Short mmCIF file of N, CA and C in Angstrom, two decimals:
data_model
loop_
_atom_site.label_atom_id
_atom_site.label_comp_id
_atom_site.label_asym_id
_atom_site.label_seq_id
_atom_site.Cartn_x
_atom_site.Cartn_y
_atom_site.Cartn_z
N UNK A 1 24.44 -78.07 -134.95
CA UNK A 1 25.31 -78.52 -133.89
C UNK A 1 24.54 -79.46 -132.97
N UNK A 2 25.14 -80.64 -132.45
CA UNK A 2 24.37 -81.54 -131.62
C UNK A 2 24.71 -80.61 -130.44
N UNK A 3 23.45 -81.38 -129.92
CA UNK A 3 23.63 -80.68 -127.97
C UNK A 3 23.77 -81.96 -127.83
N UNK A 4 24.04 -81.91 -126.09
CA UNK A 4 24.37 -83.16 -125.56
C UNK A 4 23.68 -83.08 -124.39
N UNK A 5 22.85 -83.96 -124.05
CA UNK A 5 21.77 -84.29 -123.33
C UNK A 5 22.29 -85.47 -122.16
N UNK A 6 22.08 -85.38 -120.81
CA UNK A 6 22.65 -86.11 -119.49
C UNK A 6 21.35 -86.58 -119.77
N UNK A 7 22.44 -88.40 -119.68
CA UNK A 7 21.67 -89.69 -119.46
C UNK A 7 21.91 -90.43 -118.05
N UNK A 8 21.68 -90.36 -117.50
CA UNK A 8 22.29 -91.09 -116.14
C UNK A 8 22.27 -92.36 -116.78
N UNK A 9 21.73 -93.36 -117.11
CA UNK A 9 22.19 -94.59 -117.48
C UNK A 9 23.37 -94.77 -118.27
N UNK A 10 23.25 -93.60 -119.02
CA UNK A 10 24.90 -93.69 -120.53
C UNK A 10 25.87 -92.95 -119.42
N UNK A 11 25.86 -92.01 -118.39
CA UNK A 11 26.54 -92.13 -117.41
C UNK A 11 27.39 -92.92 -117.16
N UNK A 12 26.38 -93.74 -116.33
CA UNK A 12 26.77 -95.23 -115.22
C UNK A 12 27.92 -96.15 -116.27
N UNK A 13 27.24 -96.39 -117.28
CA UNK A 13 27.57 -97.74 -118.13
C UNK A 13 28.97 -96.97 -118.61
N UNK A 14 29.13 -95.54 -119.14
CA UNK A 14 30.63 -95.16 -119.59
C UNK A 14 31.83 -94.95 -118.33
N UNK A 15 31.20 -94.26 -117.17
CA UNK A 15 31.71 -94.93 -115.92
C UNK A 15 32.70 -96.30 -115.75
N UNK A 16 31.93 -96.94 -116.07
CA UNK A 16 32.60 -98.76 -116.17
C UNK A 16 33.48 -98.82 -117.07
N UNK A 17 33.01 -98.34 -118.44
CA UNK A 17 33.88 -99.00 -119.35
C UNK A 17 35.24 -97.70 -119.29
N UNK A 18 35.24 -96.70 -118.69
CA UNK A 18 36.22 -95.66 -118.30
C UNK A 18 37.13 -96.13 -117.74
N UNK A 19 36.65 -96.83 -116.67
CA UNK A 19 38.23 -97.38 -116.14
C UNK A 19 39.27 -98.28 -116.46
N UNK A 20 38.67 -99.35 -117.67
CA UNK A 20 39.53 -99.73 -118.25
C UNK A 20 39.85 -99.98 -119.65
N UNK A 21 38.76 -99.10 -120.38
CA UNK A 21 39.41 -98.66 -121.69
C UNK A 21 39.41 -97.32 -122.61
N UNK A 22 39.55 -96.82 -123.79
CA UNK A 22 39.90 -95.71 -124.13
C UNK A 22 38.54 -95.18 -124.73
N UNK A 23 38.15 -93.77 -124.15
CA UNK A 23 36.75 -93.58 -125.26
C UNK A 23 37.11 -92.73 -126.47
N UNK A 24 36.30 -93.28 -127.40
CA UNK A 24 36.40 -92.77 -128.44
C UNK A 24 36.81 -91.16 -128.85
N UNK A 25 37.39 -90.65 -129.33
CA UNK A 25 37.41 -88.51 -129.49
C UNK A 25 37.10 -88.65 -130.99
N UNK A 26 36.22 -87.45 -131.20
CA UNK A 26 35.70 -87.18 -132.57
C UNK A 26 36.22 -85.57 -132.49
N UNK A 27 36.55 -84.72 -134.00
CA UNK A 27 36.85 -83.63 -133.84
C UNK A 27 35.49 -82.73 -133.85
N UNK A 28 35.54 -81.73 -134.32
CA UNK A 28 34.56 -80.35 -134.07
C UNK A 28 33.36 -80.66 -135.50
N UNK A 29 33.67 -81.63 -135.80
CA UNK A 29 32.99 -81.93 -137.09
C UNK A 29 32.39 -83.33 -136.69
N UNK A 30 32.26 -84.10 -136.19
CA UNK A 30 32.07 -85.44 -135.57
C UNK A 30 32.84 -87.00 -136.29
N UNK A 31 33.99 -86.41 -137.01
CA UNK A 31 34.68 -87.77 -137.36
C UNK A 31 36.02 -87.84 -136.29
N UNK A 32 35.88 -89.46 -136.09
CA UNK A 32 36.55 -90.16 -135.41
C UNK A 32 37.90 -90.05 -135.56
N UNK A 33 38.97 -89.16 -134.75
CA UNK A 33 40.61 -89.14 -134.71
C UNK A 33 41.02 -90.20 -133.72
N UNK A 34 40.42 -90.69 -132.79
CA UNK A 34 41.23 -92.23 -131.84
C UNK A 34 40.07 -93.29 -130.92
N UNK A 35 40.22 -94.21 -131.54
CA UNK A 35 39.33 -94.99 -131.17
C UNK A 35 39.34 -94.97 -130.21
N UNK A 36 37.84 -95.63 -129.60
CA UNK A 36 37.72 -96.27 -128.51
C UNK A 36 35.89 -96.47 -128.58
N UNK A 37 35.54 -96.55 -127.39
CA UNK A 37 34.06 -97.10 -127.17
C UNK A 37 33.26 -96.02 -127.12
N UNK A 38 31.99 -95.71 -127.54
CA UNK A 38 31.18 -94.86 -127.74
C UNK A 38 29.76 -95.07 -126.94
N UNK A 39 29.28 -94.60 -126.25
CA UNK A 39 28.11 -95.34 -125.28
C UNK A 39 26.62 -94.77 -125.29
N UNK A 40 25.95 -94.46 -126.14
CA UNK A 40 24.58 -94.09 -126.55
C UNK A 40 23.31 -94.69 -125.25
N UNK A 41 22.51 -93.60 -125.85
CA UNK A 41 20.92 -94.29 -125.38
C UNK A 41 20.49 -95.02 -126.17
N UNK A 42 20.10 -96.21 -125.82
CA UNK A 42 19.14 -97.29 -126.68
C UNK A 42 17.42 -96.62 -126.90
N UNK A 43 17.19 -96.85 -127.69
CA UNK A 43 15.53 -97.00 -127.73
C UNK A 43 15.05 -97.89 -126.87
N UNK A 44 15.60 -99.00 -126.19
CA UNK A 44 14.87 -99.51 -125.28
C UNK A 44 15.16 -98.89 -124.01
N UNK A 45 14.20 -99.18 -123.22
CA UNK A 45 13.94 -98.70 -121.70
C UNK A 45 15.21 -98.97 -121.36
N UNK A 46 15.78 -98.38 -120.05
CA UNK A 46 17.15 -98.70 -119.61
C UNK A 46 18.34 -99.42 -120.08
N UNK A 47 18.57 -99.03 -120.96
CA UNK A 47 19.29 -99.91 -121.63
C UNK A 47 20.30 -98.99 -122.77
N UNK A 48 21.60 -99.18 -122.92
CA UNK A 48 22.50 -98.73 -123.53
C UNK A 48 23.03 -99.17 -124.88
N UNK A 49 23.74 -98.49 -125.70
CA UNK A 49 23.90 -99.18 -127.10
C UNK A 49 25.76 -98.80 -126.82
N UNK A 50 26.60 -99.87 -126.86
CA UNK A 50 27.55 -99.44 -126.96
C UNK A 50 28.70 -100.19 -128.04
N UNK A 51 29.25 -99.35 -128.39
CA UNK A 51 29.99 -99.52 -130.11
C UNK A 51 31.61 -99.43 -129.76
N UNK A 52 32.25 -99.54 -130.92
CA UNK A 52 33.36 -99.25 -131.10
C UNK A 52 33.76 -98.47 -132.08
N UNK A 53 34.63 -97.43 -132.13
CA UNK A 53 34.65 -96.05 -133.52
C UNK A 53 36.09 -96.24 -133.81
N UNK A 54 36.10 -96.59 -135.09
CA UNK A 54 37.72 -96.02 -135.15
C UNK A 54 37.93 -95.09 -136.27
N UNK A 55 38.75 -94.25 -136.65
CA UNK A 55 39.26 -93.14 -137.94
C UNK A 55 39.43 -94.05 -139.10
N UNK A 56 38.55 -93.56 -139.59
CA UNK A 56 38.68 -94.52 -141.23
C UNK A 56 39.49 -93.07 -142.00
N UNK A 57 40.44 -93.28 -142.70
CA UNK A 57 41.31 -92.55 -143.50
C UNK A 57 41.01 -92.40 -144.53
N UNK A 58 41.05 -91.63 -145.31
CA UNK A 58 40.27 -90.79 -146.44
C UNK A 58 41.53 -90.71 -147.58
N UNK A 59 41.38 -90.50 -148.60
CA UNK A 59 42.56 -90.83 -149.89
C UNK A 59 43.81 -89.35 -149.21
N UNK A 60 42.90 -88.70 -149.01
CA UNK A 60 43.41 -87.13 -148.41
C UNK A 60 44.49 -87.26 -147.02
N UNK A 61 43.76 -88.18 -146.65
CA UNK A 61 44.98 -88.06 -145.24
C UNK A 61 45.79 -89.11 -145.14
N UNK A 62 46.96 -88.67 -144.45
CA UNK A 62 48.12 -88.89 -144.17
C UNK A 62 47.81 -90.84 -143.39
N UNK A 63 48.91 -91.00 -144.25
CA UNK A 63 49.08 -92.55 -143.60
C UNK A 63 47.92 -93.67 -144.45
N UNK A 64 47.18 -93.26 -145.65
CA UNK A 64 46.63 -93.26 -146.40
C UNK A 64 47.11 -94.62 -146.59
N UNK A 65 48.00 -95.12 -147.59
CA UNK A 65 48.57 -96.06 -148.24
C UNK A 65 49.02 -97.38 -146.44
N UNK A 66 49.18 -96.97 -146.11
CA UNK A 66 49.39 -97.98 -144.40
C UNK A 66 48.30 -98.14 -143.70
N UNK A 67 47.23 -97.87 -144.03
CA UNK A 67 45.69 -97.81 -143.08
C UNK A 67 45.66 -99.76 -143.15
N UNK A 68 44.76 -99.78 -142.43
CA UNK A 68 44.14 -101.09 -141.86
C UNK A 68 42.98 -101.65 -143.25
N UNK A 69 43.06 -102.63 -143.29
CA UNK A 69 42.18 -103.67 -144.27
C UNK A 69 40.64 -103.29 -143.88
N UNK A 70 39.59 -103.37 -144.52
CA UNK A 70 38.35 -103.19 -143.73
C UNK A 70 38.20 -104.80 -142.87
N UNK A 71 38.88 -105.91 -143.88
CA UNK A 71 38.53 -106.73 -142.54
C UNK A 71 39.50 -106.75 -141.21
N UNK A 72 40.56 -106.42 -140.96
CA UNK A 72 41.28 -106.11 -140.05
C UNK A 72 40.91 -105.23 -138.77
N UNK A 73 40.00 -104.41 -139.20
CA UNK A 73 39.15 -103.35 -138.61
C UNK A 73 37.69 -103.88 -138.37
N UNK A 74 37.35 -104.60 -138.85
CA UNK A 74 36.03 -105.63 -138.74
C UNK A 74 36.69 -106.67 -137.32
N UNK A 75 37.52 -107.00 -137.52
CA UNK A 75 38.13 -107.87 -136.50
C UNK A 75 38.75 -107.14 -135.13
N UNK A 76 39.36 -105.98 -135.43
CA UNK A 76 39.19 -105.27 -133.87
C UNK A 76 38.02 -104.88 -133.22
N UNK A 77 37.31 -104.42 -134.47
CA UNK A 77 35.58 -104.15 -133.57
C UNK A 77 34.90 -105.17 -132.63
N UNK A 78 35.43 -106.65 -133.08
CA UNK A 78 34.35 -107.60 -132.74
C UNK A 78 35.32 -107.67 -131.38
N UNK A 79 37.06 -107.60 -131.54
CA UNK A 79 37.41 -107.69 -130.02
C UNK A 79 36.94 -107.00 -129.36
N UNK A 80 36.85 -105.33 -129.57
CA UNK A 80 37.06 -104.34 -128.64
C UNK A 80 35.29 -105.01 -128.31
N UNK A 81 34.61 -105.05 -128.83
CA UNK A 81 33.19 -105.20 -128.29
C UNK A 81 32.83 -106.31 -127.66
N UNK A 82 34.22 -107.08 -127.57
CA UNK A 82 33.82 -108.25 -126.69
C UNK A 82 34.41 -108.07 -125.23
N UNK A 83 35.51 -107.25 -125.54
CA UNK A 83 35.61 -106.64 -123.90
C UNK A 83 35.18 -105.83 -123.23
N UNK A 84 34.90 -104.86 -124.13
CA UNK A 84 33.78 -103.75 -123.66
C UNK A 84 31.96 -104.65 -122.66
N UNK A 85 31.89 -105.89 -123.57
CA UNK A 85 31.05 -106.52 -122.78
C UNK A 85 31.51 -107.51 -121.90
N UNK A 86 32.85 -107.67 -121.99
CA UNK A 86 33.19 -108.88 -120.74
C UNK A 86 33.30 -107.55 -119.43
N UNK A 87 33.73 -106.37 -119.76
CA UNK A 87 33.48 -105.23 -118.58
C UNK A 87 32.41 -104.91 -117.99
N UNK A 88 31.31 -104.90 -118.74
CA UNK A 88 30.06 -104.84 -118.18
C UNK A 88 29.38 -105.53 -117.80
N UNK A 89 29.09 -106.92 -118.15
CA UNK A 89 28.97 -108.12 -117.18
C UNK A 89 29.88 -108.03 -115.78
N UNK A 90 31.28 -107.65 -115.72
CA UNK A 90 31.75 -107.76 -114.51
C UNK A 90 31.08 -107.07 -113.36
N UNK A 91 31.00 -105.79 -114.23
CA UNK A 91 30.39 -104.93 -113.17
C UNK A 91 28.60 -105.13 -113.44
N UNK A 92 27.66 -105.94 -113.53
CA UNK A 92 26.92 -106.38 -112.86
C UNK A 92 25.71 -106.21 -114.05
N UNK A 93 26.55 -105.96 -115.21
CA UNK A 93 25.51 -105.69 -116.16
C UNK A 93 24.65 -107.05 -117.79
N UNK A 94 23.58 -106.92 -117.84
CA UNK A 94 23.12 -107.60 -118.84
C UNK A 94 23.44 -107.39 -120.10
N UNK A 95 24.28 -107.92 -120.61
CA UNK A 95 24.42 -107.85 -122.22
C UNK A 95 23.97 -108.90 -123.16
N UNK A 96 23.69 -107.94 -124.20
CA UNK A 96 23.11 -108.65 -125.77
C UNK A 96 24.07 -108.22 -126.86
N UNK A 97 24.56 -108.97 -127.33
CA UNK A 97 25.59 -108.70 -128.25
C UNK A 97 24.65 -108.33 -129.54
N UNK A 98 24.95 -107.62 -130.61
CA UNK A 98 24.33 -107.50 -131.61
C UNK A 98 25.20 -107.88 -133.28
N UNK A 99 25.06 -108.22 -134.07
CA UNK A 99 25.81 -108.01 -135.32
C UNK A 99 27.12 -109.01 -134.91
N UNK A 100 26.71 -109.95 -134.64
CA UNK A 100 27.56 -111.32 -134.68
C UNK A 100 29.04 -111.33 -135.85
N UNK A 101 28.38 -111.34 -136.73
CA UNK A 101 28.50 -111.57 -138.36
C UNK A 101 29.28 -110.34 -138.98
N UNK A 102 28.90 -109.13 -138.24
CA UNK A 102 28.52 -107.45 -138.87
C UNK A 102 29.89 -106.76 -139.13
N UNK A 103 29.83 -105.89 -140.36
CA UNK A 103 31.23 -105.14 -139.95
C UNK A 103 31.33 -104.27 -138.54
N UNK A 104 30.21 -103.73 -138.29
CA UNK A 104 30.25 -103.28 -137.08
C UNK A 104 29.56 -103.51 -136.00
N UNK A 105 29.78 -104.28 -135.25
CA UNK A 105 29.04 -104.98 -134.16
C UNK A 105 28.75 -103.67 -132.88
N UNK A 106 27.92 -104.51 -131.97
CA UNK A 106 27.52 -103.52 -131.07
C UNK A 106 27.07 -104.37 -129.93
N UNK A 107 26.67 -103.97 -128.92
CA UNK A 107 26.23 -104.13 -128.03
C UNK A 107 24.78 -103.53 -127.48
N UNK A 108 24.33 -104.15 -126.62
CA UNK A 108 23.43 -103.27 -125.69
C UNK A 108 23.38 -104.16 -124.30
N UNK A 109 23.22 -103.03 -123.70
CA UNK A 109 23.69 -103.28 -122.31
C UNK A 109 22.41 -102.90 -121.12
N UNK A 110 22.10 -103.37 -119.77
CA UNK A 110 21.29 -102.54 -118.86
C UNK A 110 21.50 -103.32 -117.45
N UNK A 111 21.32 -102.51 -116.34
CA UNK A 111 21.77 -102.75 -115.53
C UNK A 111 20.57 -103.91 -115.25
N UNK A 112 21.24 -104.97 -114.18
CA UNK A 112 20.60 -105.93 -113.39
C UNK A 112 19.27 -105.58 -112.29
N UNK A 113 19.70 -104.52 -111.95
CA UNK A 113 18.62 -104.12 -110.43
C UNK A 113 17.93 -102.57 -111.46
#
């Protein structure tokens, strides 16, 4: 079982992106039932890694045959991660976009002061 360990920086930075978008819920098993943004510790000093998760559907579950294209889902990631960083620049933060190109892009983020 993961524990969950208080970051004051992954705090602050999910703080921001809380108020104006949806965070991610994973069930009791850690796969993704409704997207949204996911906000980690980076390996670098002050600094945040933040993603986008969505439910990838399995032959088994429902809605199976109507699921999303992988590039369709490649293409919401790169939005949701571009607002997720146009939010954190607003509120006062440094971003580095990562995985330009990537099916799953990311971010990292750290505060200015």
């Amino acid at each position: 079982m993961t524990r969950f360990t208080y970051s004051e920086i992954v705090d602050q930075a999910a703080r921001v992106l809380f108020a104006k978008h949806d965070v991610s819920v994973t069930d009791n098993y850690g796969k993704c039932i409704k997207a949204g943004y996911v906000v980690d510790e980076s390996n670098v000093d002050n600094t945040v890694r933040v993603s986008h998760l969505m439910p990838e559907l399995t032959i088994l579950d429902d809605g199976y045959d109507d699921r999303m294209s992988s590039d369709d889902m490649a293409a919401e990631r790169h939005q949701m991660v571009d607002a997720y960083a146009a939010t954190l620049e607003d509120a006062g933060y440094i971003v580095e976009r990562k995985g330009p190109r990537a099916r799953k892009p990311y971010l990292l983020a750290r505060r200015t002061s």
